[in-house]
mmCIF file of C-alpha atoms in Angstrom:
data_model
loop_
_atom_site.group_PDB
_atom_site.id
_atom_site.type_symbol
_atom_site.label_atom_id
_atom_site.label_comp_id
_atom_site.label_asym_id
_atom_site.label_seq_id
_atom_site.Cartn_x
_atom_site.Cartn_y
_atom_site.Cartn_z
ATOM 1 C CA MET S 18 62.560 117.810 59.423
ATOM 2 C CA GLY S 19 64.539 121.137 59.052
ATOM 3 C CA LEU S 20 66.778 123.192 61.247
ATOM 4 C CA PRO S 21 65.479 125.848 61.690
ATOM 5 C CA LYS S 22 67.199 128.617 59.781
ATOM 6 C CA GLN S 23 68.664 130.516 62.326
ATOM 7 C CA TYR S 24 70.387 126.845 63.111
ATOM 8 C CA ALA S 25 70.514 125.408 59.495
ATOM 9 C CA TRP S 26 74.521 126.744 59.886
ATOM 10 C CA LEU S 27 74.881 123.292 61.540
ATOM 11 C CA ALA S 28 74.635 121.737 58.915
ATOM 12 C CA ASN S 29 77.596 122.288 57.722
ATOM 13 C CA GLU S 30 80.094 121.516 60.529
ATOM 14 C CA GLY S 31 80.781 118.346 60.816
ATOM 15 C CA GLY S 32 81.367 117.366 64.205
ATOM 16 C CA PRO S 33 81.496 115.776 66.763
ATOM 17 C CA ARG S 34 80.565 113.221 65.186
ATOM 18 C CA ILE S 35 77.967 112.809 69.278
ATOM 19 C CA LEU S 36 76.682 115.809 67.237
ATOM 20 C CA ASN S 37 76.176 114.574 64.588
ATOM 21 C CA GLU S 38 74.126 111.436 65.119
ATOM 22 C CA MET S 39 71.716 114.302 67.286
ATOM 23 C CA LEU S 40 70.885 116.082 63.913
ATOM 24 C CA ALA S 41 70.735 113.059 62.166
ATOM 25 C CA ILE S 42 67.390 112.595 64.369
ATOM 26 C CA TYR S 43 66.412 115.919 64.281
ATOM 27 C CA GLY S 44 62.484 116.022 64.389
ATOM 28 C CA THR S 45 61.254 113.163 66.293
ATOM 29 C CA ILE S 46 58.396 112.789 67.851
ATOM 30 C CA GLU S 47 56.948 110.904 70.280
ATOM 31 C CA ALA S 48 53.570 109.163 70.116
ATOM 32 C CA PRO S 49 50.874 111.462 71.549
ATOM 33 C CA GLY S 50 48.635 109.539 74.175
ATOM 34 C CA LYS S 51 48.749 106.045 75.245
ATOM 35 C CA LYS S 52 50.635 105.432 72.136
ATOM 36 C CA ASN S 53 54.465 105.103 71.705
ATOM 37 C CA ASN S 54 57.266 106.467 68.537
ATOM 38 C CA PRO S 55 58.838 102.590 67.895
ATOM 39 C CA LEU S 56 61.916 104.587 66.402
ATOM 40 C CA ILE S 57 62.069 106.438 70.436
ATOM 41 C CA LEU S 58 61.995 102.162 71.295
ATOM 42 C CA GLN S 59 64.357 100.901 69.020
ATOM 43 C CA TRP S 60 66.750 103.325 70.302
ATOM 44 C CA ALA S 61 66.246 101.732 73.418
ATOM 45 C CA GLN S 62 66.017 98.263 72.437
ATOM 46 C CA SER S 63 69.956 98.977 70.598
ATOM 47 C CA ILE S 64 70.994 100.465 73.793
ATOM 48 C CA GLY S 65 70.408 97.416 76.085
ATOM 49 C CA LEU S 66 68.290 98.797 77.826
ATOM 50 C CA GLY S 67 65.194 98.020 75.879
ATOM 51 C CA ASN S 68 63.506 96.085 78.972
ATOM 52 C CA ILE S 69 63.652 98.954 81.398
ATOM 53 C CA TYR S 70 62.636 101.925 78.836
ATOM 54 C CA LYS S 71 59.142 100.784 77.357
ATOM 55 C CA ALA S 72 56.818 103.862 76.719
ATOM 56 C CA ASP S 73 57.796 107.145 75.273
ATOM 57 C CA SER S 74 55.542 109.078 77.623
ATOM 58 C CA ILE S 75 58.751 107.993 80.576
ATOM 59 C CA ALA S 76 61.192 111.232 80.191
ATOM 60 C CA TRP S 77 63.667 110.621 77.161
ATOM 61 C CA CYS S 78 66.355 113.306 77.189
ATOM 62 C CA GLY S 79 68.858 110.895 78.581
ATOM 63 C CA LEU S 80 67.876 107.877 76.389
ATOM 64 C CA THR S 81 68.312 110.607 73.268
ATOM 65 C CA MET S 82 72.057 111.239 75.027
ATOM 66 C CA ALA S 83 72.174 107.937 75.701
ATOM 67 C CA TYR S 84 71.676 106.621 72.046
ATOM 68 C CA CYS S 85 73.524 109.302 70.716
ATOM 69 C CA ALA S 86 76.846 109.063 72.847
ATOM 70 C CA ALA S 87 76.933 104.791 71.956
ATOM 71 C CA ARG S 88 76.385 105.672 68.154
ATOM 72 C CA ALA S 89 79.366 108.586 68.789
ATOM 73 C CA GLY S 90 81.448 105.701 70.202
ATOM 74 C CA TRP S 91 81.510 107.008 73.822
ATOM 75 C CA ASP S 92 80.069 105.038 76.855
ATOM 76 C CA HIS S 93 76.413 105.527 77.159
ATOM 77 C CA THR S 94 75.640 105.123 80.890
ATOM 78 C CA PRO S 95 77.225 107.432 82.359
ATOM 79 C CA ARG S 96 77.059 106.212 86.768
ATOM 80 C CA GLY S 97 75.563 103.158 85.205
ATOM 81 C CA ASN S 98 71.980 104.817 84.552
ATOM 82 C CA ALA S 99 71.238 106.835 81.836
ATOM 83 C CA LEU S 100 67.806 107.802 81.682
ATOM 84 C CA SER S 101 68.391 110.056 84.723
ATOM 85 C CA ALA S 102 69.588 113.084 83.227
ATOM 86 C CA LEU S 103 71.518 114.480 86.012
ATOM 87 C CA ASN S 104 74.179 111.758 85.852
ATOM 88 C CA TRP S 105 75.225 113.039 82.633
ATOM 89 C CA ALA S 106 76.683 114.977 85.130
ATOM 90 C CA SER S 107 79.645 112.933 85.615
ATOM 91 C CA TRP S 108 80.066 111.821 82.371
ATOM 92 C CA GLY S 109 83.104 112.602 79.938
ATOM 93 C CA ASN S 110 85.302 115.725 81.340
ATOM 94 C CA PRO S 111 84.120 118.600 82.589
ATOM 95 C CA ALA S 112 84.083 121.677 80.125
ATOM 96 C CA ASP S 113 85.110 125.233 81.636
ATOM 97 C CA LYS S 114 83.018 126.908 78.492
ATOM 98 C CA PRO S 115 81.033 125.114 76.837
ATOM 99 C CA SER S 116 81.190 124.891 73.480
ATOM 100 C CA LEU S 117 80.029 122.819 71.087
ATOM 101 C CA GLY S 118 78.890 119.697 70.919
ATOM 102 C CA ASP S 119 79.372 119.932 75.245
ATOM 103 C CA VAL S 120 76.865 117.844 77.194
ATOM 104 C CA MET S 121 75.020 120.551 78.375
ATOM 105 C CA VAL S 122 72.781 119.225 82.438
ATOM 106 C CA PHE S 123 70.001 121.404 83.514
ATOM 107 C CA LYS S 124 68.584 121.224 86.957
ATOM 108 C CA ARG S 125 64.884 121.758 87.390
ATOM 109 C CA LYS S 126 61.960 120.840 90.175
ATOM 110 C CA GLY S 127 62.625 116.772 90.645
ATOM 111 C CA GLY S 128 65.233 115.919 88.386
ATOM 112 C CA GLY S 129 67.215 118.075 85.569
ATOM 113 C CA HIS S 130 67.491 118.005 81.521
ATOM 114 C CA VAL S 131 70.530 117.069 79.277
ATOM 115 C CA ALA S 132 71.542 117.578 75.969
ATOM 116 C CA LEU S 133 73.886 119.377 73.387
ATOM 117 C CA TYR S 134 75.110 122.511 73.274
ATOM 118 C CA VAL S 135 75.177 124.374 70.014
ATOM 119 C CA GLY S 136 75.150 127.989 71.134
ATOM 120 C CA GLU S 137 73.767 131.053 73.335
ATOM 121 C CA ASP S 138 73.463 133.805 73.962
ATOM 122 C CA ASP S 139 73.707 136.473 76.669
ATOM 123 C CA THR S 140 70.936 134.644 79.175
ATOM 124 C CA ALA S 141 70.697 131.482 77.850
ATOM 125 C CA TYR S 142 71.818 128.462 75.974
ATOM 126 C CA HIS S 143 70.819 126.862 72.807
ATOM 127 C CA ILE S 144 70.672 123.231 73.181
ATOM 128 C CA ILE S 145 69.400 120.531 71.054
ATOM 129 C CA GLY S 146 68.798 117.389 72.834
ATOM 130 C CA GLY S 147 65.251 114.646 73.114
ATOM 131 C CA ASN S 148 61.940 115.424 74.840
ATOM 132 C CA GLN S 149 62.056 118.373 74.422
ATOM 133 C CA GLY S 150 58.190 119.568 73.616
ATOM 134 C CA ASP S 151 57.858 115.845 72.990
ATOM 135 C CA ARG S 152 60.583 116.461 70.081
ATOM 136 C CA VAL S 153 64.680 115.985 69.334
ATOM 137 C CA SER S 154 64.711 120.123 69.083
ATOM 138 C CA ILE S 155 66.725 123.026 69.610
ATOM 139 C CA GLU S 156 65.152 124.905 72.611
ATOM 140 C CA ARG S 157 66.716 127.591 75.291
ATOM 141 C CA LYS S 158 67.035 127.361 77.975
ATOM 142 C CA ALA S 159 67.930 129.775 81.499
ATOM 143 C CA LYS S 160 71.667 130.150 82.116
ATOM 144 C CA THR S 161 70.330 130.118 86.002
ATOM 145 C CA ARG S 162 68.918 126.204 85.236
ATOM 146 C CA PHE S 163 72.985 125.230 84.014
ATOM 147 C CA PHE S 164 73.680 122.694 86.435
ATOM 148 C CA ALA S 165 77.051 121.177 84.450
ATOM 149 C CA ALA S 166 79.170 121.106 80.743
ATOM 150 C CA ARG S 167 80.430 118.135 79.702
ATOM 151 C CA ARG S 168 82.582 117.330 77.180
ATOM 152 C CA CYS S 169 83.375 113.923 75.089
ATOM 153 C CA PRO S 170 86.251 112.290 76.171
ATOM 154 C CA TRP S 171 88.360 112.704 72.772
ATOM 155 C CA LYS S 172 91.961 110.911 73.672
ATOM 156 C CA VAL S 173 94.031 112.771 70.412
ATOM 157 C CA ASP S 174 92.460 115.557 68.813
ATOM 158 C CA GLN S 175 89.925 116.962 69.944
ATOM 159 C CA PRO S 176 87.719 118.709 66.878
ATOM 160 C CA ALA S 177 88.866 121.903 66.172
ATOM 161 C CA ASN S 178 84.989 123.321 65.505
ATOM 162 C CA VAL S 179 84.249 122.496 69.272
ATOM 163 C CA ARG S 180 83.471 126.165 70.337
ATOM 164 C CA PRO S 181 82.039 128.226 72.528
ATOM 165 C CA ILE S 182 79.303 129.967 69.554
ATOM 166 C CA ARG S 183 77.309 133.372 70.403
ATOM 167 C CA MET S 184 73.906 133.513 68.750
ATOM 168 C CA THR S 185 71.033 136.131 69.530
ATOM 169 C CA ALA S 186 67.740 136.188 71.775
ATOM 170 C CA THR S 187 65.439 134.148 69.404
ATOM 171 C CA GLY S 188 62.754 132.305 70.364
ATOM 172 C CA PRO S 189 60.678 131.800 73.653
ATOM 173 C CA VAL S 190 63.171 130.509 76.796
ATOM 174 C CA THR S 191 61.732 126.924 77.353
ATOM 175 C CA THR S 192 60.974 126.634 80.964
ATOM 176 C CA LYS S 193 59.726 122.471 81.152
ATOM 177 C CA GLU S 194 60.617 119.155 79.791
ATOM 178 C CA ASP S 195 57.794 117.510 78.108
#
């Protein structure tokens, strides 16, 4: 599945690697009903969560982030539990101004949501993540729900393209995570 037209530029960014890993799984869909997408379950298995995560009907935004972080060579166990979206608010380094590839954590009633920053407009962040509309997708999330931005803990040089991205507000702002 190709990226939506307004996000096609992401294919030419070349990093950060965590973003590249998320783009590589873009379009992965949760199986309907009681079925499970074996690929999502394989992500859990590959990062040592196969004994805990057994159905894609369980929220999988944290799992997706952990899988992409591990594939990018980063720690993928914030506070020991990658499945809890709010735990990602302690991962990496604080980011004063959200930028391309930063981990974005949002609060919601009963929990949170985690995804990666790809841009922003006046009222919303544009984020790519898992379990957004039951798939890995790009959505707009209201800035009022923002909780934390975290940057990969680079020890040498941060990629030059890690920067804030201004975008046009297109499409609805999502109000829930599936």
